[in-house]
Coordinates of C-alpha atoms in Angstrom, one line a residue:
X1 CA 0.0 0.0 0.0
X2 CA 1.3 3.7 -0.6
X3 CA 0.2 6.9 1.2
X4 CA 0.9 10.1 -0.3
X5 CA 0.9 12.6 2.6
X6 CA 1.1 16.7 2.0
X7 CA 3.0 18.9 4.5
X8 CA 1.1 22.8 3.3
X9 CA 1.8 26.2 5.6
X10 CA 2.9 29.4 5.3
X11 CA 6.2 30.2 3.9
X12 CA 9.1 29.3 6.9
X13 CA 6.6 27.5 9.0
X14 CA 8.2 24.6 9.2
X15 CA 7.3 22.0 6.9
X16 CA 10.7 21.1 5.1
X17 CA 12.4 20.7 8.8
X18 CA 9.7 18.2 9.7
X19 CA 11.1 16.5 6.7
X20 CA 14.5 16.5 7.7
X21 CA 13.9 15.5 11.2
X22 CA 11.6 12.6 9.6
X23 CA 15.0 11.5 8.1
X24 CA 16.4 11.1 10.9
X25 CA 13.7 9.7 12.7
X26 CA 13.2 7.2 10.6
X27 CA 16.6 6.8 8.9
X28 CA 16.6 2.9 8.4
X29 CA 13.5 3.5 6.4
X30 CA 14.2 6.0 3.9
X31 CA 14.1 4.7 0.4
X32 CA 14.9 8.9 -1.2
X33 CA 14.8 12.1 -0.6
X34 CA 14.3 15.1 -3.4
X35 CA 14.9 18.9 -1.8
X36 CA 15.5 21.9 -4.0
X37 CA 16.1 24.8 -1.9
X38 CA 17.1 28.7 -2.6
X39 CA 20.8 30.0 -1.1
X40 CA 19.0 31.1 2.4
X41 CA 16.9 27.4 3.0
X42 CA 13.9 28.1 1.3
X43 CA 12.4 25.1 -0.8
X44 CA 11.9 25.5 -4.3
X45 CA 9.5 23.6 -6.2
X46 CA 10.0 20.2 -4.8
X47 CA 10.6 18.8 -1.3
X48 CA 9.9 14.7 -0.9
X49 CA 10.9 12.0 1.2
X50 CA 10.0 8.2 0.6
X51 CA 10.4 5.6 3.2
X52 CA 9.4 2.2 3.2
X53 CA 7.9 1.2 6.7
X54 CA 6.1 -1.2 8.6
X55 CA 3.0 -0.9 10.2
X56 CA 2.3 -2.1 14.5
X57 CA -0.9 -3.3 13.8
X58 CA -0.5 -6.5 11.2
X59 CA 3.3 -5.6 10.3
X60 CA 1.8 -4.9 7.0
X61 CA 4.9 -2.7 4.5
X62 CA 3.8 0.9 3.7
X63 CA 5.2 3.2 1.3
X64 CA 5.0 6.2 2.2
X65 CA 5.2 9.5 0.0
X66 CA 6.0 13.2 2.0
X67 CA 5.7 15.8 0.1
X68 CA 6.0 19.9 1.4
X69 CA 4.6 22.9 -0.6
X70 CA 6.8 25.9 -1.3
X71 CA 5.7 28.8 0.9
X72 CA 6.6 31.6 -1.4
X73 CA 3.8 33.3 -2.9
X74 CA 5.6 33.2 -6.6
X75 CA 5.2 29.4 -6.2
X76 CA 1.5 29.2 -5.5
X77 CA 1.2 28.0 -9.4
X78 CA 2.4 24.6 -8.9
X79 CA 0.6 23.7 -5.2
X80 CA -2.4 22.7 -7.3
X81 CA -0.4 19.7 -8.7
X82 CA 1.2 18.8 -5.8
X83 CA -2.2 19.1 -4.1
X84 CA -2.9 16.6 -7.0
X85 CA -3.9 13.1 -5.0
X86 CA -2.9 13.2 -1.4
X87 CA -4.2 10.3 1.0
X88 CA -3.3 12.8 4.5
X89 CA -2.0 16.5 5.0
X90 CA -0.5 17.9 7.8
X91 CA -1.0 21.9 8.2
X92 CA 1.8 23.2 9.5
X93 CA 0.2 26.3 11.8
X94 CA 3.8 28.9 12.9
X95 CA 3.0 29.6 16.3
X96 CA 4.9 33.0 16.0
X97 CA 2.6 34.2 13.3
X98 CA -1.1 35.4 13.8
X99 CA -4.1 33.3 13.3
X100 CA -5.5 34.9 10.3
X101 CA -2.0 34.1 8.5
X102 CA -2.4 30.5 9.2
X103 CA -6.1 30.5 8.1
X104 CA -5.0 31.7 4.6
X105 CA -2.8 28.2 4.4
X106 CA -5.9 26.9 5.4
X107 CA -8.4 28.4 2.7
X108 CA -5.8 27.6 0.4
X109 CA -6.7 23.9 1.2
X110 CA -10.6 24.4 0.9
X111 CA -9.6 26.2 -2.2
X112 CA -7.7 23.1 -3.8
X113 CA -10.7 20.7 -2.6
X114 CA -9.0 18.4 0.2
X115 CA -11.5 19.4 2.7
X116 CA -12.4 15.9 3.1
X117 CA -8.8 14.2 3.1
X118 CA -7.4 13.4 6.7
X119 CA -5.8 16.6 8.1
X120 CA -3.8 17.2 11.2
X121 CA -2.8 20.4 12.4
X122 CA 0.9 20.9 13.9
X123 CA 1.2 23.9 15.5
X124 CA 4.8 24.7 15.1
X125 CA 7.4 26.7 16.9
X126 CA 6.0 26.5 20.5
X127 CA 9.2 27.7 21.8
X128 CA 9.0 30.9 20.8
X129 CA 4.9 31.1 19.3
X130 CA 2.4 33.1 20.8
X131 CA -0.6 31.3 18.5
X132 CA -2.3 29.0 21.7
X133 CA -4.1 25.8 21.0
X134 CA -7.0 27.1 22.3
X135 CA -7.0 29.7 19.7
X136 CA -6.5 26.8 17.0
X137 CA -9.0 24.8 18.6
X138 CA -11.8 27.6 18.3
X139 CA -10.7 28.2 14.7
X140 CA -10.3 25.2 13.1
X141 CA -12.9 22.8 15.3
X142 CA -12.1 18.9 16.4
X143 CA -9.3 18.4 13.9
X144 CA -6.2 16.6 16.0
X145 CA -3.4 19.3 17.2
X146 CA 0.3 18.3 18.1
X147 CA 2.3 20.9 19.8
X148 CA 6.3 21.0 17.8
X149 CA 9.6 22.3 17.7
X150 CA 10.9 21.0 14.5
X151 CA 13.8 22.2 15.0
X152 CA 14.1 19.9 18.1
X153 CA 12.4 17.4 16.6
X154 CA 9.5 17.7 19.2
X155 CA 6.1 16.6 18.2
X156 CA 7.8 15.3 14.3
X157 CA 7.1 12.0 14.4
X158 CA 3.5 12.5 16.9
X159 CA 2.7 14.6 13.8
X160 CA 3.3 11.5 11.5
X161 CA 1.6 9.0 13.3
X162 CA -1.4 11.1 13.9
X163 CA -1.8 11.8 9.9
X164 CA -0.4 8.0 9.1
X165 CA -2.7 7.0 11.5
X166 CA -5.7 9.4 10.1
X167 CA -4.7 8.5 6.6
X168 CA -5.2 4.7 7.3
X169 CA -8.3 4.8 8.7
X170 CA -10.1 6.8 6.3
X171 CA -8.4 3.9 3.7
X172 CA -9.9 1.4 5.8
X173 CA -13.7 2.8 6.1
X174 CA -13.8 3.5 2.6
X175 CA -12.8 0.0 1.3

């Protein structure tokens, strides 16, 4: 089976550091890794990761496709193909930027019609965001929150479980 699972936020919140810290994470399992980024660490059309893992419940072997947006603005053009077919996103929310920024990310995915694919919401730089899960609660209802540091690697891999996890059941109920 193969899940193709979208990492979408704002520009620098985060999302290609979850993939790097999902590299090391799961390091033994990582069957590539694509990342085209500009001189000061932005990425630039294409971030991905593919691993190759097993799951707890039936040891059954996953692929597993990760995939980031680019942030910029310029690049908005080519999120609607990468939005293409996506089995789970992850919204990357950057704690030190104000809700209304993160809602556009957001919009952006209503826009692109995944509001039915599996989300979960990583609210990102916790050391040093003001944006409180209550806030994100209010906003975005009873989608599943995981507090990060990416940079730490706090809350990475909770973040990937939740949306493998998410991404598998929705699989299962619908056959």
């Amino acid at each position: 089976m193969t899940l193709r699972i979208l990492y979408h936020g704002l520009g620098m919140a985060g999302k290609t550091t979850n993939l790097e810290k999902l590299r090391e994470i799961y390091s033994n399992y990582v069957l590539d890794r694509i990342h085209q980024q500009t001189s000061e660490g932005r990425t630039v059309y294409l971030d991905i990761l593919s691993l190759k893992i097993k799951t707890k419940s039936g040891g059954k072997e996953l692929s597993v496709e990760v995939f980031t947006t680019p942030g910029q603005e310029r690049f908005k053009i080519l999120r609607k193909w990468i939005f293409g077919y996506v089995n789970g996103l992850v919204l990357v929310l950057d704690s030190t930027r104000s809700l209304e920024e993160n809602l556009r990310a957001y919009e952006e995915v209503k826009e692109y019609g995944l509001n039915g694919v599996p989300m979960v919401l990583q609210l990102n730089k916790r050391d040093i965001g003001k944006l409180s899960p209550e806030e994100v609660m209010v906003a975005f209802g009873n989608l599943p929150i995981v507090e990060a540091v990416a940079t730490a690697g706090m809350g990475v891999a909770e973040t990937f479980r939740a949306v493998l996890k998410e991404a598998l059941n929705a699989k299962a109920t619908a056959g």
